[in-house]
Short mmCIF file of C-alpha atoms and ligand atoms in Angstrom, two decimals:
data_model
loop_
_atom_site.label_atom_id
_atom_site.label_comp_id
_atom_site.label_asym_id
_atom_site.label_seq_id
_atom_site.Cartn_x
_atom_site.Cartn_y
_atom_site.Cartn_z
CA UNK Q 1 0.00 0.00 0.00
CA UNK Q 2 1.25 3.42 -0.93
CA UNK Q 3 1.68 6.34 1.40
CA UNK Q 4 -0.67 9.14 0.36
CA UNK Q 5 0.86 12.59 0.80
CA UNK Q 6 -1.12 15.78 0.29
CA UNK Q 7 0.63 19.04 -0.51
CA UNK Q 8 -1.72 21.67 0.82
CA UNK Q 9 -1.81 25.24 2.14
CA UNK Q 10 -5.11 27.04 2.17
CA UNK Q 11 -3.62 30.15 0.60
CA UNK Q 12 -2.99 30.22 -3.13
CA UNK Q 13 0.28 30.68 -4.96
CA UNK Q 14 2.54 29.68 -2.07
CA UNK Q 15 4.37 26.92 -3.96
CA UNK Q 16 2.25 23.75 -3.67
CA UNK Q 17 2.66 22.69 -7.28
CA UNK Q 18 6.37 23.53 -7.27
CA UNK Q 19 6.68 21.42 -4.12
CA UNK Q 20 4.60 18.51 -5.46
CA UNK Q 21 6.80 18.31 -8.54
CA UNK Q 22 10.02 18.60 -6.53
CA UNK Q 23 9.17 16.09 -3.80
CA UNK Q 24 7.63 13.61 -6.23
CA UNK Q 25 10.72 13.76 -8.41
CA UNK Q 26 12.98 13.50 -5.37
CA UNK Q 27 11.22 10.35 -4.15
CA UNK Q 28 11.48 8.79 -7.61
CA UNK Q 29 15.18 9.73 -7.75
CA UNK Q 30 15.64 7.71 -4.57
CA UNK Q 31 14.10 4.68 -6.20
CA UNK Q 32 10.51 4.93 -4.97
CA UNK Q 33 7.73 4.44 -7.49
CA UNK Q 34 5.78 7.67 -7.26
CA UNK Q 35 2.76 9.28 -8.90
CA UNK Q 36 1.82 12.94 -8.64
CA UNK Q 37 -1.88 13.69 -8.94
CA UNK Q 38 -3.11 17.16 -9.92
CA UNK Q 39 -6.27 18.01 -7.95
CA UNK Q 40 -6.42 21.56 -9.31
CA UNK Q 41 -9.19 20.81 -11.80
CA UNK Q 42 -9.71 23.58 -14.32
CA UNK Q 43 -6.25 25.11 -13.98
CA UNK Q 44 -3.77 22.37 -14.82
CA UNK Q 45 -0.40 23.53 -13.65
CA UNK Q 46 1.40 20.43 -12.63
CA UNK Q 47 1.91 19.08 -16.14
CA UNK Q 48 3.59 22.35 -17.14
CA UNK Q 49 5.95 22.29 -14.18
CA UNK Q 50 6.71 18.63 -14.92
CA UNK Q 51 7.17 19.37 -18.62
CA UNK Q 52 4.65 16.80 -19.82
CA UNK Q 53 1.84 19.10 -20.95
CA UNK Q 54 2.07 18.01 -24.58
CA UNK Q 55 1.51 14.38 -23.70
CA UNK Q 56 -1.75 14.73 -21.79
CA UNK Q 57 -4.46 12.63 -23.45
CA UNK Q 58 -6.69 11.57 -20.59
CA UNK Q 59 -6.93 13.15 -17.15
CA UNK Q 60 -8.08 12.54 -13.57
CA UNK Q 61 -11.73 13.37 -14.35
CA UNK Q 62 -11.77 10.99 -17.31
CA UNK Q 63 -10.64 8.19 -15.00
CA UNK Q 64 -13.23 9.04 -12.36
CA UNK Q 65 -15.98 9.07 -14.98
CA UNK Q 66 -14.80 5.81 -16.47
CA UNK Q 67 -13.93 7.35 -19.85
CA UNK Q 68 -10.39 6.04 -19.54
CA UNK Q 69 -8.47 3.55 -17.45
CA UNK Q 70 -5.74 4.65 -15.08
CA UNK Q 71 -3.28 2.86 -17.29
CA UNK Q 72 -4.32 5.07 -20.22
CA UNK Q 73 -4.26 8.28 -18.21
CA UNK Q 74 -0.98 7.94 -16.33
CA UNK Q 75 1.80 9.90 -17.99
CA UNK Q 76 5.25 8.43 -17.56
CA UNK Q 77 8.00 10.93 -16.86
CA UNK Q 78 10.56 11.06 -19.63
CA UNK Q 79 13.50 11.51 -17.28
CA UNK Q 80 12.80 9.06 -14.49
CA UNK Q 81 11.76 5.44 -14.63
CA UNK Q 82 9.71 5.50 -11.42
CA UNK Q 83 7.74 8.67 -11.90
CA UNK Q 84 4.20 9.24 -13.22
CA UNK Q 85 1.77 12.13 -13.44
CA UNK Q 86 -2.02 12.11 -13.41
CA UNK Q 87 -3.04 15.43 -14.94
CA UNK Q 88 -6.06 17.58 -14.13
CA UNK Q 89 -8.74 18.36 -16.63
CA UNK Q 90 -8.77 21.84 -18.10
CA UNK Q 91 -12.31 21.71 -19.35
CA UNK Q 92 -14.06 20.73 -16.15
CA UNK Q 93 -14.47 22.30 -12.75
CA UNK Q 94 -13.89 20.99 -9.28
CA UNK Q 95 -17.44 19.67 -9.05
CA UNK Q 96 -16.37 16.87 -11.37
CA UNK Q 97 -14.49 15.30 -8.45
CA UNK Q 98 -16.58 13.08 -6.22
CA UNK Q 99 -15.50 11.63 -2.92
CA UNK Q 100 -16.18 8.08 -4.09
CA UNK Q 101 -14.46 8.63 -7.40
CA UNK Q 102 -11.35 10.10 -5.80
CA UNK Q 103 -11.32 7.26 -3.28
CA UNK Q 104 -11.49 4.64 -6.03
CA UNK Q 105 -8.66 6.20 -8.06
CA UNK Q 106 -6.41 6.65 -5.02
CA UNK Q 107 -7.11 3.07 -4.00
CA UNK Q 108 -6.04 1.76 -7.35
CA UNK Q 109 -2.94 3.98 -7.38
CA UNK Q 110 -2.07 2.80 -3.86
CA UNK Q 111 -1.76 -0.73 -5.13
CA UNK Q 112 0.75 0.15 -7.81
CA UNK Q 113 2.84 2.90 -6.24
CA UNK Q 114 4.87 3.54 -3.10
CA UNK Q 115 3.98 7.22 -2.92
CA UNK Q 116 0.92 9.07 -4.14
CA UNK Q 117 1.43 12.84 -4.04
CA UNK Q 118 -1.75 14.92 -4.15
CA UNK Q 119 -1.21 18.49 -5.40
CA UNK Q 120 -4.06 20.37 -3.73
CA UNK Q 121 -5.77 23.44 -5.16
CA UNK Q 122 -5.86 26.58 -3.03
CA UNK Q 123 -8.71 27.30 -0.65
CA UNK Q 124 -10.57 25.09 1.79
CA UNK Q 125 -13.44 24.16 -0.50
CA UNK Q 126 -14.32 20.92 -2.21
CA UNK Q 127 -11.16 20.41 -4.29
CA UNK Q 128 -8.82 21.05 -1.38
CA UNK Q 129 -10.95 18.91 0.89
CA UNK Q 130 -10.88 15.95 -1.47
CA UNK Q 131 -7.14 16.29 -1.97
CA UNK Q 132 -6.50 15.89 1.76
CA UNK Q 133 -9.38 13.61 2.71
CA UNK Q 134 -7.59 10.31 2.09
CA UNK Q 135 -4.09 11.44 3.09
CA UNK Q 136 -1.73 9.63 5.46
CA UNK Q 137 0.62 12.59 5.70
CA UNK Q 138 0.27 16.27 4.90
CA UNK Q 139 2.88 18.77 3.87
CA UNK Q 140 1.58 22.21 4.70
CA UNK Q 141 3.27 24.70 2.41
CA UNK Q 142 3.55 28.10 4.02
CA UNK Q 143 5.14 31.42 3.07
CA UNK Q 144 6.66 33.50 5.88
CA UNK Q 145 3.82 35.99 6.03
CA UNK Q 146 0.89 36.34 8.39
CA UNK Q 147 -1.93 35.57 5.94
CA UNK Q 148 -0.27 32.39 4.72
CA UNK Q 149 0.43 31.21 8.26
CA UNK Q 150 -3.21 31.78 9.22
CA UNK Q 151 -4.48 29.80 6.27
CA UNK Q 152 -2.09 26.97 7.05
CA UNK Q 153 -3.32 26.95 10.63
CA UNK Q 154 -6.87 26.65 9.40
CA UNK Q 155 -5.92 23.85 7.06
CA UNK Q 156 -4.26 22.03 9.97
CA UNK Q 157 -7.56 22.25 11.82
CA UNK Q 158 -9.37 20.67 8.88
CA UNK Q 159 -6.72 17.94 8.59
CA UNK Q 160 -7.32 16.99 12.20
CA UNK Q 161 -11.11 17.02 11.99
CA UNK Q 162 -12.34 16.56 8.43
CA UNK Q 163 -10.10 13.84 7.01
CA UNK Q 164 -10.97 10.17 6.66
CA UNK Q 165 -8.52 9.33 9.42
CA UNK Q 166 -10.23 11.82 11.73
CA UNK Q 167 -13.71 10.59 10.85
CA UNK Q 168 -12.73 7.01 11.52
CA UNK Q 169 -10.90 7.88 14.71
CA UNK Q 170 -7.66 6.46 13.30
CA UNK Q 171 -4.18 7.74 13.99
CA UNK Q 172 -4.17 11.38 12.85
CA UNK Q 173 -2.59 12.59 9.62
CA UNK Q 174 1.11 13.21 10.15
CA UNK Q 175 1.71 16.92 9.63
CA UNK Q 176 4.84 18.57 8.21
CA UNK Q 177 5.59 22.25 7.77
CA UNK Q 178 7.39 23.33 4.62
CA UNK Q 179 8.33 26.98 4.63
CA UNK Q 180 8.83 28.24 1.08
CA UNK Q 181 9.93 31.46 -0.62
CA UNK Q 182 12.03 32.18 2.45
CA UNK Q 183 14.21 35.26 2.19
CA UNK Q 184 16.55 35.62 5.20
CA UNK Q 185 17.53 39.18 4.33
CA UNK Q 186 13.91 40.28 4.39
CA UNK Q 187 13.40 38.38 7.63
CA UNK Q 188 16.30 40.28 9.16
CA UNK Q 189 14.74 43.55 8.06
CA UNK Q 190 11.53 42.50 9.77
CA UNK Q 191 9.59 42.39 6.51
CA UNK Q 192 8.81 38.69 6.86
CA UNK Q 193 8.28 36.20 9.63
CA UNK Q 194 11.26 34.10 10.66
CA UNK Q 195 11.42 30.30 10.78
CA UNK Q 196 11.10 30.33 14.55
CA UNK Q 197 8.01 32.56 14.47
CA UNK Q 198 6.22 30.31 12.01
CA UNK Q 199 7.20 27.13 13.84
CA UNK Q 200 6.05 28.64 17.12
CA UNK Q 201 2.66 29.67 15.74
CA UNK Q 202 1.89 26.46 13.88
CA UNK Q 203 3.52 24.10 16.38
CA UNK Q 204 4.27 21.30 13.92
CA UNK Q 205 7.43 19.61 12.72
CA UNK Q 206 9.55 21.57 10.26
CA UNK Q 207 10.25 19.50 7.16
CA UNK Q 208 12.27 22.14 5.40
CA UNK Q 209 12.89 25.73 4.42
CA UNK Q 210 12.99 26.50 0.69
CA UNK Q 211 14.66 29.82 -0.11
CA UNK Q 212 13.16 32.37 -2.48
CA UNK Q 213 15.08 31.61 -5.64
CA UNK Q 214 15.29 32.61 -9.28
CA UNK Q 215 15.96 28.99 -10.09
CA UNK Q 216 12.34 28.06 -9.35
CA UNK Q 217 10.87 30.24 -12.06
CA UNK Q 218 13.59 29.21 -14.49
CA UNK Q 219 12.96 25.53 -13.79
CA UNK Q 220 9.20 25.78 -14.16
CA UNK Q 221 9.53 27.70 -17.41
CA UNK Q 222 11.65 24.85 -18.73
CA UNK Q 223 9.32 22.19 -17.39
CA UNK Q 224 12.03 20.69 -15.19
CA UNK Q 225 11.32 20.18 -11.48
CA UNK Q 226 13.73 22.42 -9.58
CA UNK Q 227 15.05 19.52 -7.52
CA UNK Q 228 16.85 18.33 -10.67
CA UNK Q 229 18.86 21.56 -10.68
CA UNK Q 230 21.45 20.32 -8.20
CA UNK Q 231 23.36 23.59 -8.21
CA UNK Q 232 20.42 25.69 -7.12
CA UNK Q 233 19.76 26.49 -3.48
CA UNK Q 234 16.06 25.70 -3.85
CA UNK Q 235 16.87 22.37 -5.48
CA UNK Q 236 19.22 21.44 -2.65
CA UNK Q 237 16.71 22.53 -0.03
CA UNK Q 238 14.02 20.35 -1.62
CA UNK Q 239 16.46 17.47 -1.72
CA UNK Q 240 17.11 17.84 2.02
CA UNK Q 241 13.36 17.88 2.60
CA UNK Q 242 12.96 14.58 0.74
CA UNK Q 243 15.71 13.06 2.90
CA UNK Q 244 13.93 14.23 6.05
CA UNK Q 245 10.67 12.80 4.74
CA UNK Q 246 12.47 9.46 4.50
CA UNK Q 247 13.50 9.80 8.12
CA UNK Q 248 17.03 11.10 7.73
CA UNK Q 249 18.35 13.78 10.06
CA UNK Q 250 19.62 16.61 7.90
CA UNK Q 251 20.57 20.04 9.27
CA UNK Q 252 18.57 22.96 7.89
CA UNK Q 253 20.35 25.22 5.40
CA UNK Q 254 19.51 28.53 3.73
CA UNK Q 255 17.99 29.89 6.91
CA UNK Q 256 20.53 32.59 7.70
CA UNK Q 257 21.40 35.60 5.61
CA UNK Q 258 25.11 34.99 5.25
CA UNK Q 259 27.44 36.91 3.06
CA UNK Q 260 29.34 34.19 1.29
CA UNK Q 261 33.10 34.36 1.70
CA UNK Q 262 35.41 34.27 -1.28
CA UNK Q 263 36.35 30.61 -0.83
CA UNK Q 264 32.76 29.63 -0.29
CA UNK Q 265 31.80 31.39 -3.48
CA UNK Q 266 34.53 29.55 -5.33
CA UNK Q 267 33.78 26.08 -4.05
CA UNK Q 268 30.05 26.35 -3.47
CA UNK Q 269 28.71 26.98 -0.01
CA UNK Q 270 27.50 24.24 2.25
CA UNK N 1 27.79 17.63 13.95
CA UNK N 2 24.34 18.68 14.97
CA UNK N 3 22.60 15.51 13.94
CA UNK N 4 20.52 15.26 17.02
CA UNK N 5 19.08 18.73 17.24
CA UNK N 6 15.49 17.77 16.50
CA UNK N 7 14.08 16.24 19.64
CA UNK N 8 11.79 13.34 18.86
CA UNK N 9 9.80 13.87 22.04
CA UNK N 10 8.90 16.46 24.59
CA UNK N 11 8.28 15.80 28.25
CA UNK N 12 5.47 17.86 29.68
CA UNK N 13 4.18 17.99 33.19
CA UNK N 14 0.42 17.94 33.35
CA UNK N 15 -2.41 17.70 35.82
CA UNK N 16 -5.18 15.56 34.44
CA UNK N 17 -8.54 14.68 35.89
CA UNK N 18 -8.29 11.02 36.83
CA UNK N 19 -10.91 9.16 38.80
CA UNK N 20 -9.85 7.26 41.87
CA UNK N 21 -11.68 4.07 42.80
CA UNK N 22 -11.04 3.23 46.43
CA UNK N 23 -12.04 -0.30 47.14
CA UNK N 24 -13.44 -0.71 50.66
CA UNK N 25 -14.49 -4.35 50.49
CA UNK N 26 -13.19 -7.12 48.32
CA UNK N 27 -16.48 -8.50 47.05
CA UNK N 28 -16.39 -8.81 43.29
CA UNK N 29 -20.04 -9.69 42.86
CA UNK N 30 -21.18 -6.61 44.76
CA UNK N 31 -18.62 -4.47 42.99
CA UNK N 32 -20.02 -5.56 39.64
CA UNK N 33 -23.57 -4.84 40.69
CA UNK N 34 -22.79 -1.44 42.16
CA UNK N 35 -20.68 -0.40 39.20
CA UNK N 36 -23.47 -1.42 36.83
CA UNK N 37 -25.82 0.83 38.83
CA UNK N 38 -23.46 3.78 38.52
CA UNK N 39 -23.07 3.19 34.81
CA UNK N 40 -26.83 3.20 34.41
CA UNK N 41 -27.00 6.57 36.21
CA UNK N 42 -24.27 8.25 34.18
CA UNK N 43 -23.30 6.28 31.11
CA UNK N 44 -21.24 9.11 29.64
CA UNK N 45 -19.01 9.24 32.66
CA UNK N 46 -18.05 5.60 32.21
CA UNK N 47 -16.68 5.86 28.72
CA UNK N 48 -13.05 4.81 28.73
CA UNK N 49 -12.58 6.84 31.87
CA UNK N 50 -8.99 6.77 33.14
CA UNK N 51 -8.86 5.26 36.58
CA UNK N 52 -6.56 4.72 39.48
CA UNK N 53 -7.49 1.65 41.44
CA UNK N 54 -6.75 2.08 45.14
CA UNK N 55 -6.38 -1.04 47.25
CA UNK N 56 -4.97 0.65 50.33
CA UNK N 57 -8.37 1.41 51.87
CA UNK N 58 -9.53 -2.18 52.05
CA UNK N 59 -11.11 -2.94 55.43
CA UNK N 60 -9.48 -6.30 55.67
CA UNK N 61 -5.96 -5.93 54.33
CA UNK N 62 -5.19 -9.63 54.72
CA UNK N 63 -7.46 -10.88 51.92
CA UNK N 64 -5.54 -11.48 48.68
CA UNK N 65 -6.91 -9.60 45.68
CA UNK N 66 -7.29 -10.99 42.16
CA UNK N 67 -6.01 -7.89 40.42
CA UNK N 68 -6.55 -9.18 36.90
CA UNK N 69 -10.22 -9.87 37.57
CA UNK N 70 -10.65 -6.53 39.30
CA UNK N 71 -9.18 -4.64 36.34
CA UNK N 72 -11.33 -6.66 33.94
CA UNK N 73 -14.50 -5.76 35.85
CA UNK N 74 -13.57 -2.10 35.78
CA UNK N 75 -12.87 -2.28 32.08
CA UNK N 76 -16.23 -3.92 31.41
CA UNK N 77 -17.81 -0.90 33.04
CA UNK N 78 -15.88 1.65 31.02
CA UNK N 79 -13.11 2.33 33.53
CA UNK N 80 -9.57 1.97 32.22
CA UNK N 81 -7.09 1.25 34.97
CA UNK N 82 -3.95 3.36 34.50
CA UNK N 83 -2.33 2.44 37.77
CA UNK N 84 -2.86 0.69 41.07
CA UNK N 85 -2.37 2.39 44.41
CA UNK N 86 -1.34 -0.02 47.09
CA UNK N 87 1.12 -0.65 49.89
CA UNK N 88 0.92 -4.45 49.83
CA UNK N 89 3.79 -6.42 48.32
CA UNK N 90 1.50 -9.09 46.79
CA UNK N 91 -0.47 -6.46 44.85
CA UNK N 92 2.72 -4.88 43.63
CA UNK N 93 4.01 -8.20 42.33
CA UNK N 94 0.72 -8.90 40.56
CA UNK N 95 0.64 -5.40 39.10
CA UNK N 96 4.10 -5.70 37.71
CA UNK N 97 3.20 -9.06 36.14
CA UNK N 98 0.25 -7.36 34.48
CA UNK N 99 2.44 -4.41 33.47
CA UNK N 100 0.29 -1.98 35.44
CA UNK N 101 2.19 0.85 37.18
CA UNK N 102 2.04 1.06 40.96
CA UNK N 103 1.57 4.29 42.84
CA UNK N 104 2.78 4.35 46.39
CA UNK N 105 0.14 5.09 49.00
CA UNK N 106 0.03 8.73 49.94
CA UNK N 107 -1.83 10.69 52.53
CA UNK N 108 -3.77 12.48 49.79
CA UNK N 109 -7.32 11.32 50.15
CA UNK N 110 -9.22 12.94 47.32
CA UNK N 111 -12.78 14.15 47.52
CA UNK N 112 -15.65 11.74 47.08
CA UNK N 113 -16.86 12.05 43.53
CA UNK N 114 -20.35 11.28 42.33
CA UNK N 115 -20.27 10.68 38.60
CA UNK N 116 -23.03 12.61 36.90
CA UNK N 117 -24.16 13.49 33.41
CA UNK N 118 -26.15 16.46 34.63
CA UNK N 119 -24.76 19.92 33.99
CA UNK N 120 -25.62 21.53 37.30
CA UNK N 121 -25.60 19.13 40.21
CA UNK N 122 -24.65 21.80 42.69
CA UNK N 123 -21.43 21.06 44.54
CA UNK N 124 -20.44 18.00 42.61
CA UNK N 125 -17.15 18.24 40.73
CA UNK N 126 -17.29 17.30 37.09
CA UNK N 127 -14.35 16.07 35.10
CA UNK N 128 -12.91 18.79 32.88
CA UNK N 129 -12.81 18.58 29.14
CA UNK N 130 -9.16 18.15 28.21
CA UNK N 131 -7.86 18.88 24.71
CA UNK N 132 -4.38 17.58 23.99
CA UNK N 133 -3.74 19.14 20.59
CA UNK N 134 -3.54 22.67 19.24
CA UNK N 135 -6.91 24.32 18.65
CA UNK N 136 -6.67 25.79 15.15
CA UNK N 137 -8.29 28.77 13.48
CA UNK N 138 -11.88 27.95 12.50
CA UNK N 139 -12.26 25.34 15.23
CA UNK N 140 -14.59 25.71 18.18
CA UNK N 141 -14.45 23.74 21.42
CA UNK N 142 -17.24 23.83 24.00
CA UNK N 143 -16.93 22.34 27.47
CA UNK N 144 -20.55 21.98 28.51
CA UNK N 145 -21.12 22.04 32.23
CA UNK N 146 -17.45 21.78 33.07
CA UNK N 147 -14.03 23.38 32.83
CA UNK N 148 -12.04 23.39 29.63
CA UNK N 149 -8.33 22.60 29.63
CA UNK N 150 -6.26 22.98 26.50
CA UNK N 151 -2.73 21.64 26.49
CA UNK N 152 -1.23 23.38 23.48
CA UNK N 153 -1.63 26.63 21.57
CA UNK N 154 -4.96 28.22 20.65
CA UNK N 155 -4.70 29.88 17.25
CA UNK N 156 -6.19 33.14 16.05
CA UNK N 157 -9.68 32.44 14.78
CA UNK N 158 -10.20 29.55 17.22
CA UNK N 159 -12.92 29.78 19.86
CA UNK N 160 -13.02 28.22 23.32
CA UNK N 161 -16.32 28.10 25.18
CA UNK N 162 -16.91 26.82 28.67
CA UNK N 163 -19.65 26.89 31.27
CA UNK N 164 -16.85 26.97 33.84
CA UNK N 165 -13.17 27.98 33.79
CA UNK N 166 -10.82 27.90 30.85
CA UNK N 167 -7.19 26.89 31.21
CA UNK N 168 -4.77 27.16 28.31
CA UNK N 169 -1.33 25.65 28.81
CA UNK N 170 0.09 27.43 25.81
CA UNK N 171 -0.40 30.78 24.10
CA UNK N 172 -3.99 31.96 23.84
CA UNK N 173 -4.28 33.71 20.48
CA UNK N 174 -7.94 33.08 19.73
CA UNK N 175 -11.13 33.79 21.66
CA UNK N 176 -11.93 32.43 25.11
CA UNK N 177 -15.39 32.71 26.62
CA UNK N 178 -15.74 31.33 30.14
CA UNK N 179 -18.90 31.02 32.23
CA UNK N 180 -21.06 31.41 29.16
CA UNK N 181 -24.20 30.36 31.04
CA UNK N 182 -23.66 33.30 33.36
CA UNK N 183 -21.22 32.05 35.99
CA UNK N 184 -19.43 35.24 37.03
CA UNK N 185 -17.00 33.26 39.19
CA UNK N 186 -15.50 31.55 36.18
CA UNK N 187 -11.92 32.45 35.30
CA UNK N 188 -9.59 32.24 32.38
CA UNK N 189 -5.98 31.15 32.80
CA UNK N 190 -3.38 31.12 30.08
CA UNK N 191 0.38 30.92 29.72
CA UNK N 192 0.54 33.71 27.19
CA UNK N 193 -2.15 36.31 26.69
CA UNK N 194 -2.42 37.13 22.99
CA UNK N 195 -6.16 36.71 22.75
CA UNK N 196 -8.52 38.20 20.20
CA UNK N 197 -11.22 38.28 22.84
CA UNK N 198 -11.74 37.14 26.41
CA UNK N 199 -15.13 37.02 28.08
CA UNK N 200 -16.49 35.95 31.45
CA UNK N 201 -20.26 35.63 31.87
CA UNK N 202 -20.77 37.88 28.87
CA UNK N 203 -18.44 40.71 29.98
CA UNK N 204 -15.68 40.90 27.41
CA UNK N 205 -12.52 42.63 26.28
CA UNK N 206 -11.23 42.60 22.72
CA UNK N 207 -7.59 42.52 21.61
CA UNK N 208 -7.48 46.28 21.27
CA UNK N 209 -8.18 46.70 25.01
CA UNK N 210 -6.17 43.66 26.04
CA UNK N 211 -3.05 44.93 24.32
CA UNK N 212 -2.99 47.88 26.69
CA UNK N 213 -2.61 45.55 29.65
CA UNK N 214 0.94 45.48 30.99
CA UNK N 215 0.61 41.71 31.03
CA UNK N 216 -0.09 41.29 27.32
CA UNK N 217 1.97 38.35 26.09
CA UNK N 218 2.47 37.00 29.61
CA UNK N 219 0.98 34.33 31.84
CA UNK N 220 -2.23 35.69 33.35
CA UNK N 221 -5.47 34.82 35.01
CA UNK N 222 -8.59 36.80 34.32
CA UNK N 223 -11.51 37.21 36.68
CA UNK N 224 -14.66 39.28 36.97
CA UNK N 225 -15.51 41.71 39.76
CA UNK N 226 -18.82 43.41 39.24
CA UNK N 227 -18.76 44.42 35.61
CA UNK N 228 -15.01 44.64 35.37
CA UNK N 229 -12.61 42.10 33.92
CA UNK N 230 -9.37 42.01 35.88
CA UNK N 231 -6.17 40.74 34.42
CA UNK N 232 -3.65 39.49 36.96
CA UNK N 233 -0.21 38.18 36.38
CA UNK N 234 0.14 34.48 37.11
N1 LIG K 301 11.07 29.08 -3.67
C1 LIG K 301 10.56 29.89 -4.62
N2 LIG K 301 11.27 30.95 -5.07
C2 LIG K 301 10.77 31.77 -6.02
N3 LIG K 301 9.56 31.60 -6.59
C3 LIG K 301 8.80 30.58 -6.21
C4 LIG K 301 9.24 29.67 -5.19
N4 LIG K 301 8.27 28.73 -5.01
C5 LIG K 301 7.28 29.04 -5.85
N5 LIG K 301 7.58 30.14 -6.59
C6 LIG K 301 6.75 30.79 -7.62
O1 LIG K 301 5.49 31.11 -7.05
C7 LIG K 301 4.46 30.94 -8.00
C8 LIG K 301 3.42 30.01 -7.45
O2 LIG K 301 3.97 28.72 -7.28
P1 LIG K 301 3.09 27.41 -7.39
O3 LIG K 301 2.34 27.37 -8.64
O4 LIG K 301 3.95 26.25 -7.07
O5 LIG K 301 2.09 27.69 -6.19
P2 LIG K 301 0.74 26.95 -5.83
O6 LIG K 301 0.63 26.98 -4.35
O7 LIG K 301 0.68 25.64 -6.49
O8 LIG K 301 -0.34 27.90 -6.47
P3 LIG K 301 -1.92 27.63 -6.61
O9 LIG K 301 -2.51 27.89 -5.28
O10 LIG K 301 -2.36 28.59 -7.63
O11 LIG K 301 -2.05 26.20 -7.05
C9 LIG K 301 5.12 30.39 -9.25
O12 LIG K 301 5.32 31.44 -10.15
C10 LIG K 301 6.43 29.84 -8.77
O13 LIG K 301 7.43 29.89 -9.75
MG1 LIG K 302 -0.85 24.75 -7.74
#
């Protein structure tokens, strides 16, 4: 049985899709058979970030409605053996997702994969609810600003009360905090919340801190998950986060605004 | 190397409401009957209720006790034995075989407790509602007819309601309304006052007023005298 991970946030545009693509790719890189499912029906972002938008024939809604089998709809990544994408429909809206339908598809995926990553849409409405409902673990993507932290807090409340695990009284969803678009210089100037502030308010385990980075936009424009850009700070930070997800102890990087020394600049900072 | 900087656990001291069953006579048949009666009176009280089983008040301390049977009877009636209080070596041996912790006999006697499902039974103490996780924005918790204890933070946008007192062992950043059925003696305690609103028996203060208190951000207790909410440092 696969582990079902939801990448969620409440607030829009914080980096859920970027994170889904990066973590999914990172898990596949480490040899785990992984599928990333786009729950953002009507927008379809994930396939662009993954660079497979020209190969989408059938999507999630087609599978739910029985117009296509999972086998037909799954798109195999062209770089990695173990990685698949289930795209969202562009022509439908979120009402096309039903609880039963989502449950059936996730069930079938669970039998064939080790990890199922659910890229949630923004908000706390139907689409976001269905993306987290069946999850075993949740990665709550948060930007270091008050409104994003509030929305994440609210989402954490829903995870602990409105998920299948909560309804059945099972062990609660395991919650992780991923702080993204982190800019230590702006934190120092007091323009953004610091890691400690966010951790203190949300009171959940910190999975990682992803720095604000040019490399993210560059990667998504090229349709290459940023984690494959091993020289980029964001790519390295995502890679650390995947290691922590697998249970490794890895120190946090990119948290402090350090002026890199000459030698560090030459040899690449650690 | 700072490999071990993320603690995998946290030890926290806490005071929880735990029922004490002091056995006066070792008569299992009567115990069963009397427990069944109590359960019939207050079924909600006997729902996986944590229990300490005290054997140190037995009238005849020489009679051996079948601890396993005793615990089983309690369990059948919705009482989960967490520990046994005793001073007899035989009980201790049995308890350790059953993997049940032993608490040494103390002079603390505890008040007699009548389990009750009724909200207002006068002087009778009711077990508090205890929440062990953070209360998040958008969530509401109501302790009907009893105190509310939250062990963890209360987020902005969260709402705590209680007919009695409210205790928050963590920062209070949301709303806390104590004594909502009109009990002006109710109080609010918290480790860090950052509340959006506090209210006792309908008299309230919002964040704008609270921020002016010298104790904003600190451990406080809040009480009502007349129409006035007082904020005291803990
Ligand atoms: N670490 C980062 N540094 C710089 N830009 C980033 C970073 N992470 C995400 N972005 C940018 O932020 C924008 C939103 O990212 P993304 O689409 O991943 O967010 P989302 O949470 O999925 O949004 P939505 O709620 O609309 O689904 C994108 O333009 C992306 O390139
Ligand atoms: Mg997205």
